[in-house]
Each structure stands twice: as structure tokens, then as C-alpha cells.
mmCIF file of C-alpha atoms in Angstrom:
data_model
loop_
_atom_site.group_PDB
_atom_site.id
_atom_site.type_symbol
_atom_site.label_atom_id
_atom_site.label_comp_id
_atom_site.label_asym_id
_atom_site.label_seq_id
_atom_site.Cartn_x
_atom_site.Cartn_y
_atom_site.Cartn_z
ATOM 1 C CA MET A 1 -9.113 -34.756 3.233
ATOM 2 C CA LYS A 2 -7.017 -31.614 3.302
ATOM 3 C CA ARG A 3 -3.816 -31.661 1.253
ATOM 4 C CA VAL A 4 -1.296 -31.590 4.125
ATOM 5 C CA GLU A 5 -3.467 -33.019 6.881
ATOM 6 C CA GLY A 6 -1.402 -34.221 9.835
ATOM 7 C CA LYS A 7 1.887 -32.704 8.691
ATOM 8 C CA VAL A 8 4.025 -30.352 10.772
ATOM 9 C CA ALA A 9 5.742 -27.452 9.007
ATOM 10 C CA LEU A 10 8.267 -24.837 10.053
ATOM 11 C CA VAL A 11 8.329 -21.578 8.074
ATOM 12 C CA THR A 12 11.140 -19.030 8.379
ATOM 13 C CA GLY A 13 10.556 -15.358 7.705
ATOM 14 C CA GLY A 14 6.965 -15.876 8.749
ATOM 15 C CA ALA A 15 6.235 -12.371 9.997
ATOM 16 C CA GLY A 16 4.855 -11.171 6.662
ATOM 17 C CA GLY A 17 4.873 -11.470 2.890
ATOM 18 C CA LEU A 18 5.495 -14.905 1.400
ATOM 19 C CA GLY A 19 6.226 -16.498 4.774
ATOM 20 C CA ALA A 20 2.985 -15.422 6.395
ATOM 21 C CA ALA A 21 0.981 -16.390 3.303
ATOM 22 C CA SER A 22 2.639 -19.815 3.246
ATOM 23 C CA ALA A 23 2.017 -20.387 6.954
ATOM 24 C CA ARG A 24 -1.661 -19.524 6.604
ATOM 25 C CA MET A 25 -2.115 -21.653 3.479
ATOM 26 C CA LEU A 26 -0.400 -24.664 5.065
ATOM 27 C CA ALA A 27 -2.616 -24.367 8.139
ATOM 28 C CA ARG A 28 -5.707 -23.990 5.969
ATOM 29 C CA GLU A 29 -4.775 -27.258 4.265
ATOM 30 C CA GLY A 30 -4.424 -29.132 7.542
ATOM 31 C CA ALA A 31 -0.837 -28.643 8.742
ATOM 32 C CA ARG A 32 0.339 -27.503 12.131
ATOM 33 C CA VAL A 33 2.757 -24.645 11.538
ATOM 34 C CA VAL A 34 5.696 -23.219 13.460
ATOM 35 C CA VAL A 35 6.056 -19.572 12.436
ATOM 36 C CA THR A 36 9.569 -18.230 12.935
ATOM 37 C CA ASP A 37 11.148 -14.821 12.452
ATOM 38 C CA ARG A 38 13.373 -12.315 14.237
ATOM 39 C CA ARG A 39 10.397 -9.925 14.393
ATOM 40 C CA GLU A 40 8.506 -11.267 17.374
ATOM 41 C CA ALA A 41 5.326 -9.185 17.392
ATOM 42 C CA GLU A 42 4.435 -9.691 13.729
ATOM 43 C CA ALA A 43 5.328 -13.377 13.601
ATOM 44 C CA ARG A 44 3.570 -14.137 16.879
ATOM 45 C CA ALA A 45 0.428 -12.492 15.469
ATOM 46 C CA VAL A 46 0.579 -14.757 12.408
ATOM 47 C CA ALA A 47 1.015 -17.848 14.604
ATOM 48 C CA GLU A 48 -1.852 -16.817 16.890
ATOM 49 C CA SER A 49 -4.114 -16.313 13.860
ATOM 50 C CA LEU A 50 -3.726 -20.055 13.185
ATOM 51 C CA GLY A 51 -5.215 -21.001 16.536
ATOM 52 C CA GLU A 52 -4.154 -24.371 17.971
ATOM 53 C CA ALA A 53 -2.393 -25.167 14.689
ATOM 54 C CA GLY A 54 0.159 -22.362 15.173
ATOM 55 C CA LEU A 55 3.270 -21.861 17.272
ATOM 56 C CA PHE A 56 5.695 -18.925 17.286
ATOM 57 C CA VAL A 57 9.418 -19.459 17.819
ATOM 58 C CA GLN A 58 11.868 -16.594 17.481
ATOM 59 C CA LEU A 59 14.639 -17.468 15.047
ATOM 60 C CA ASP A 60 17.568 -15.646 13.488
ATOM 61 C CA VAL A 61 18.372 -18.019 10.620
ATOM 62 C CA THR A 62 22.058 -17.058 10.652
ATOM 63 C CA GLN A 63 22.525 -18.471 14.172
ATOM 64 C CA GLU A 64 23.039 -22.232 14.351
ATOM 65 C CA ASP A 65 22.149 -22.539 18.027
ATOM 66 C CA GLN A 66 18.798 -20.874 17.345
ATOM 67 C CA TRP A 67 18.067 -23.452 14.629
ATOM 68 C CA VAL A 68 18.738 -26.241 17.110
ATOM 69 C CA HIS A 69 16.370 -24.614 19.607
ATOM 70 C CA ALA A 70 13.609 -23.914 17.057
ATOM 71 C CA LEU A 71 13.572 -27.476 15.767
ATOM 72 C CA ALA A 72 13.696 -28.939 19.269
ATOM 73 C CA ARG A 73 10.738 -26.748 20.234
ATOM 74 C CA THR A 74 8.870 -27.901 17.102
ATOM 75 C CA VAL A 75 9.308 -31.579 17.957
ATOM 76 C CA GLU A 76 8.511 -30.923 21.626
ATOM 77 C CA LYS A 77 5.231 -29.205 20.737
ATOM 78 C CA PHE A 78 4.027 -31.180 17.724
ATOM 79 C CA GLY A 79 6.046 -34.420 17.869
ATOM 80 C CA ARG A 80 7.638 -34.269 14.443
ATOM 81 C CA LEU A 81 8.780 -32.197 11.453
ATOM 82 C CA ASP A 82 7.531 -32.986 7.949
ATOM 83 C CA VAL A 83 7.966 -29.725 6.049
ATOM 84 C CA LEU A 84 10.608 -27.001 6.201
ATOM 85 C CA VAL A 85 10.069 -23.760 4.280
ATOM 86 C CA ASN A 86 13.301 -21.753 4.131
ATOM 87 C CA ASN A 87 11.797 -18.397 3.232
ATOM 88 C CA ALA A 88 13.708 -15.792 5.253
ATOM 89 C CA GLY A 89 15.628 -13.436 2.992
ATOM 90 C CA MET A 90 16.841 -9.915 2.396
ATOM 91 C CA GLY A 91 18.302 -7.728 -0.324
ATOM 92 C CA ILE A 92 20.419 -4.595 -0.593
ATOM 93 C CA VAL A 93 19.957 -2.411 -3.662
ATOM 94 C CA LYS A 94 23.553 -1.586 -4.609
ATOM 95 C CA ASP A 95 25.537 -2.550 -7.669
ATOM 96 C CA VAL A 96 28.823 -4.456 -7.525
ATOM 97 C CA GLU A 97 30.895 -1.255 -7.430
ATOM 98 C CA GLU A 98 28.921 0.318 -4.593
ATOM 99 C CA MET A 99 28.404 -2.692 -2.328
ATOM 100 C CA THR A 100 30.710 -3.134 0.647
ATOM 101 C CA LEU A 101 32.135 -6.497 1.697
ATOM 102 C CA ASP A 102 30.153 -6.338 4.937
ATOM 103 C CA GLU A 103 26.912 -5.821 2.978
ATOM 104 C CA TRP A 104 27.823 -8.719 0.672
ATOM 105 C CA LYS A 105 28.438 -10.989 3.670
ATOM 106 C CA LEU A 106 25.223 -9.900 5.395
ATOM 107 C CA VAL A 107 23.028 -10.794 2.415
ATOM 108 C CA HIS A 108 24.736 -14.162 1.991
ATOM 109 C CA SER A 109 24.518 -14.931 5.706
ATOM 110 C CA VAL A 110 20.730 -14.594 5.646
ATOM 111 C CA ASN A 111 19.896 -15.835 2.153
ATOM 112 C CA LEU A 112 22.368 -18.704 1.798
ATOM 113 C CA ASP A 113 23.912 -19.545 5.171
ATOM 114 C CA GLY A 114 20.443 -19.510 6.717
ATOM 115 C CA VAL A 115 19.151 -21.974 4.126
ATOM 116 C CA PHE A 116 22.205 -24.205 4.604
ATOM 117 C CA LEU A 117 21.650 -24.295 8.363
ATOM 118 C CA GLY A 118 17.954 -24.979 7.885
ATOM 119 C CA CYS A 119 18.643 -27.887 5.536
ATOM 120 C CA LYS A 120 21.372 -29.316 7.793
ATOM 121 C CA HIS A 121 19.306 -29.315 10.956
ATOM 122 C CA GLY A 122 15.948 -29.855 9.245
ATOM 123 C CA ILE A 123 17.188 -33.126 7.760
ATOM 124 C CA ARG A 124 18.309 -34.282 11.190
ATOM 125 C CA ALA A 125 14.943 -33.470 12.736
ATOM 126 C CA MET A 126 13.042 -35.235 9.953
ATOM 127 C CA LYS A 127 15.260 -38.326 10.224
ATOM 128 C CA GLN A 128 14.797 -38.532 13.981
ATOM 129 C CA CYS A 129 11.017 -38.468 13.522
ATOM 130 C CA GLY A 130 11.036 -40.926 10.625
ATOM 131 C CA ALA A 131 9.327 -38.351 8.427
ATOM 132 C CA GLN A 132 9.036 -38.545 4.648
ATOM 133 C CA GLY A 133 9.898 -34.882 4.552
ATOM 134 C CA SER A 134 9.883 -31.964 2.131
ATOM 135 C CA ILE A 135 12.334 -29.062 2.229
ATOM 136 C CA ILE A 136 11.167 -26.044 0.243
ATOM 137 C CA ASN A 137 13.725 -23.309 -0.357
ATOM 138 C CA ILE A 138 12.456 -19.938 -1.533
ATOM 139 C CA SER A 139 14.892 -18.559 -4.099
ATOM 140 C CA SER A 140 14.044 -16.013 -6.810
ATOM 141 C CA ILE A 141 14.202 -15.488 -10.540
ATOM 142 C CA ALA A 142 17.296 -13.479 -9.565
ATOM 143 C CA GLY A 143 18.801 -16.916 -8.932
ATOM 144 C CA ILE A 144 18.030 -17.888 -12.527
ATOM 145 C CA VAL A 145 19.037 -14.673 -14.317
ATOM 146 C CA GLY A 146 21.204 -11.852 -12.987
ATOM 147 C CA VAL A 147 19.938 -8.504 -11.714
ATOM 148 C CA GLY A 148 22.384 -5.625 -12.025
ATOM 149 C CA GLN A 149 21.273 -3.753 -8.904
ATOM 150 C CA PHE A 150 21.289 -6.933 -6.793
ATOM 151 C CA PRO A 151 24.708 -8.661 -7.048
ATOM 152 C CA ALA A 152 24.639 -10.213 -3.574
ATOM 153 C CA TYR A 153 20.952 -11.104 -3.806
ATOM 154 C CA SER A 154 21.416 -12.744 -7.219
ATOM 155 C CA SER A 155 24.510 -14.622 -6.066
ATOM 156 C CA SER A 156 22.884 -15.872 -2.879
ATOM 157 C CA LYS A 157 19.658 -16.913 -4.574
ATOM 158 C CA GLY A 158 21.586 -18.739 -7.297
ATOM 159 C CA GLY A 159 23.379 -20.531 -4.487
ATOM 160 C CA VAL A 160 20.041 -21.553 -2.979
ATOM 161 C CA ARG A 161 19.046 -23.138 -6.286
ATOM 162 C CA LEU A 162 22.140 -25.339 -6.474
ATOM 163 C CA LEU A 163 22.211 -26.055 -2.743
ATOM 164 C CA SER A 164 18.673 -27.392 -3.118
ATOM 165 C CA LYS A 165 19.808 -29.779 -5.844
ATOM 166 C CA SER A 166 22.764 -30.935 -3.744
ATOM 167 C CA VAL A 167 20.528 -31.585 -0.742
ATOM 168 C CA ALA A 168 18.025 -33.440 -2.924
ATOM 169 C CA LEU A 169 20.716 -35.732 -4.331
ATOM 170 C CA HIS A 170 22.231 -36.353 -0.904
ATOM 171 C CA CYS A 171 18.905 -37.303 0.650
ATOM 172 C CA ALA A 172 17.969 -39.531 -2.282
ATOM 173 C CA ALA A 173 21.331 -41.338 -2.185
ATOM 174 C CA LYS A 174 20.944 -41.935 1.549
ATOM 175 C CA GLY A 175 17.386 -43.225 1.143
ATOM 176 C CA TYR A 176 16.001 -40.724 3.642
ATOM 177 C CA GLY A 177 12.710 -40.148 1.839
ATOM 178 C CA ILE A 178 13.310 -36.399 2.147
ATOM 179 C CA ARG A 179 12.762 -34.224 -0.917
ATOM 180 C CA CYS A 180 14.220 -30.769 -1.560
ATOM 181 C CA ASN A 181 13.094 -28.259 -4.179
ATOM 182 C CA SER A 182 13.357 -24.531 -4.789
ATOM 183 C CA ILE A 183 10.725 -21.950 -5.710
ATOM 184 C CA HIS A 184 11.717 -18.943 -7.816
ATOM 185 C CA PRO A 185 9.188 -16.106 -7.633
ATOM 186 C CA GLY A 186 9.366 -13.125 -9.922
ATOM 187 C CA TYR A 187 8.012 -9.748 -8.860
ATOM 188 C CA VAL A 188 5.486 -10.374 -6.089
ATOM 189 C CA GLU A 189 3.533 -7.699 -4.222
ATOM 190 C CA THR A 190 5.614 -7.731 -1.051
ATOM 191 C CA ALA A 191 7.546 -5.228 1.056
ATOM 192 C CA MET A 192 10.753 -6.191 -0.760
ATOM 193 C CA VAL A 193 9.383 -5.252 -4.181
ATOM 194 C CA GLU A 194 7.994 -2.034 -2.728
ATOM 195 C CA ALA A 195 11.436 -1.226 -1.270
ATOM 196 C CA LEU A 196 13.058 -1.874 -4.647
ATOM 197 C CA SER A 197 10.597 0.504 -6.293
ATOM 198 C CA GLN A 198 11.130 3.226 -3.699
ATOM 199 C CA ALA A 199 14.924 2.889 -3.795
ATOM 200 C CA SER A 200 14.931 3.960 -7.423
ATOM 201 C CA GLY A 201 13.514 7.366 -6.498
ATOM 202 C CA GLN A 202 10.910 6.892 -9.248
ATOM 203 C CA ALA A 203 8.593 4.296 -7.782
ATOM 204 C CA GLU A 204 5.817 4.473 -10.376
ATOM 205 C CA LYS A 205 8.190 4.366 -13.330
ATOM 206 C CA THR A 206 10.078 1.464 -11.765
ATOM 207 C CA ARG A 207 6.874 -0.516 -11.197
ATOM 208 C CA ALA A 208 5.795 0.151 -14.770
ATOM 209 C CA ARG A 209 9.166 -1.090 -16.045
ATOM 210 C CA MET A 210 8.874 -4.231 -13.918
ATOM 211 C CA LEU A 211 5.360 -4.865 -15.195
ATOM 212 C CA LYS A 212 6.430 -4.412 -18.798
ATOM 213 C CA GLY A 213 8.842 -7.317 -18.381
ATOM 214 C CA ILE A 214 6.074 -9.730 -17.306
ATOM 215 C CA PRO A 215 4.280 -11.277 -20.314
ATOM 216 C CA MET A 216 1.190 -12.112 -18.257
ATOM 217 C CA GLY A 217 0.909 -8.435 -17.359
ATOM 218 C CA ARG A 218 0.534 -8.672 -13.588
ATOM 219 C CA PHE A 219 2.615 -8.888 -10.452
ATOM 220 C CA GLY A 220 2.439 -12.045 -8.408
ATOM 221 C CA GLU A 221 0.578 -12.238 -5.115
ATOM 222 C CA PRO A 222 1.882 -13.960 -1.965
ATOM 223 C CA ASP A 223 -0.788 -16.656 -2.292
ATOM 224 C CA ASP A 224 0.597 -17.589 -5.729
ATOM 225 C CA VAL A 225 3.781 -18.658 -3.964
ATOM 226 C CA ALA A 226 1.928 -20.151 -0.993
ATOM 227 C CA ASN A 227 -0.019 -22.420 -3.355
ATOM 228 C CA ALA A 228 3.272 -23.734 -4.745
ATOM 229 C CA VAL A 229 4.544 -24.289 -1.200
ATOM 230 C CA VAL A 230 1.483 -26.390 -0.356
ATOM 231 C CA TYR A 231 1.955 -28.451 -3.520
ATOM 232 C CA LEU A 232 5.599 -29.195 -2.685
ATOM 233 C CA ALA A 233 4.695 -29.925 0.939
ATOM 234 C CA SER A 234 1.981 -32.374 -0.081
ATOM 235 C CA ASP A 235 2.208 -35.944 -1.325
ATOM 236 C CA GLU A 236 1.026 -34.680 -4.724
ATOM 237 C CA SER A 237 4.669 -33.827 -5.451
ATOM 238 C CA LYS A 238 6.142 -37.086 -4.103
ATOM 239 C CA LEU A 239 8.246 -37.681 -7.254
ATOM 240 C CA MET A 240 9.587 -34.127 -7.361
ATOM 241 C CA THR A 241 13.023 -33.420 -5.919
ATOM 242 C CA GLY A 242 16.019 -31.351 -7.004
ATOM 243 C CA ALA A 243 13.753 -29.236 -9.186
ATOM 244 C CA GLU A 244 12.815 -25.580 -9.385
ATOM 245 C CA MET A 245 9.398 -24.027 -9.757
ATOM 246 C CA ILE A 246 9.499 -20.647 -11.519
ATOM 247 C CA LEU A 247 6.552 -18.369 -10.753
ATOM 248 C CA ASP A 248 7.166 -15.220 -12.774
ATOM 249 C CA GLY A 249 4.339 -14.737 -15.256
ATOM 250 C CA GLY A 250 6.660 -15.733 -18.093
ATOM 251 C CA ALA A 251 9.410 -13.191 -17.392
ATOM 252 C CA THR A 252 12.297 -15.652 -17.710
ATOM 253 C CA ALA A 253 10.770 -17.356 -20.758
ATOM 254 C CA GLN A 254 11.748 -14.412 -22.958
#
């Protein structure tokens, strides 16, 4: 039997990178997957690649009414929600002196407010369906240790880590049977890491510096994170809640 056979998952930020990899891996392991993103063409293509197991719903995670619609559409199409992957995120490469208040608020609205709204409405959808659910929040090692060029990103991702613990404790106290955990990737070969490299003006030197800080000597791949998502979505992790999984090749162990 496949690891998440019969489960229904919703993935935010599913147009590419970690979200697309997670959607494909979940479907490969037997789930039906709702792929959401603001970018319609790319996310719809991911959903269509999953065949009958995929559905695209456009979603701006900062808009509460769109969350209500996306989850209603999920239940209408597939009858339930078992897994929520809050993956959508963004970063702005400016230090604390350069960043404007509007930029600070924008990053937090996507990275933290979006996760809050997903947890709030995802719990409701899971409860209504009687699901023993799993909420998986994609944070970052920037939520474990600070990054000087990323004050808003670090702050928001640290918030995701503690929000996940709060949600986990709330659900456990209420006896909902809903788990919540966070995943903290290090440098993964995605568009965001490429943008960080390019923003430095010395892309190759920046990548070499990043690589030097990883004891295992390699960048992560999207499927490394997707494998962790499948584990947390599956019953294999049924005792795991309020925890963080750090996938960084040993970077934060130093």
C-alpha cells in the first residue's frame, strides 16, 4: 500500500520548487492533491500532471476569503481534507537598515499570516470531515538561526516554528487528532536560493560560500523536502507533533 493512500492534501505555493515537488510526491504515494498558488498557469500545469489525483485552485494565502473558498472547493471535489502543507513563502534581500516597513509587512503577510490563516481554516475543514489530520508548515533554518540579509524572512520563519508548536498543543488539548509540525530546509536548489545568489552580484562566490557552510557538502534538492512532507503526512509519524525537522546537511549543527 502506498504511504498516503486515500488521503487528501492541499499544498500552497504549488507552482514550483518545494511546493510542486511535494504535490508530486504526495500524489505518487497515493494522495489526491489540491495544488494552490497565485500563479495560475504554472500551478495548473502541476495539478494537471497529477491526472485525476490533482486539482488546481487559485489562492493568495494572505486573503482569508480565498482560504475559505479553496478549502470548500477541496471538500466539494474530494470529500475531505487530511493534509495541509503551508509552503507558500517569499523573501526580500535587504538588511534591517535598508528594509522598509511595507516590505517587512509584505514578507510577514505571506510567510506568517498565510500560515496562520491556513492553520485556522485547515483545522476547521479537518474537524468537519472527522479527519485525523496533519498540518505541515514549511519554515527554514532562517527560523532557527538568524540571517543578516533576511531580517523579515528570519523573523517570519521563526514565527512559523512557534506557531506550529502552539497549533500542535491546541489540537492535542482539544483531542482533535490533528498534528502540526514544521520543516526547516537549509539551502535547497530552488528559485529563491538562485535569487539570493544573484542579488549579491557575485553569484558563484555566494554559492561557494553557502556550500562551504554545509558539512555534507551539497545543496538540498526539492525532493529531499518532499520526502519529509510525505513522512509527516503519513501515519508513520502519528506520534510526532509540535516538532521541527531540520534538513540542512548539518549546517545548524556547527
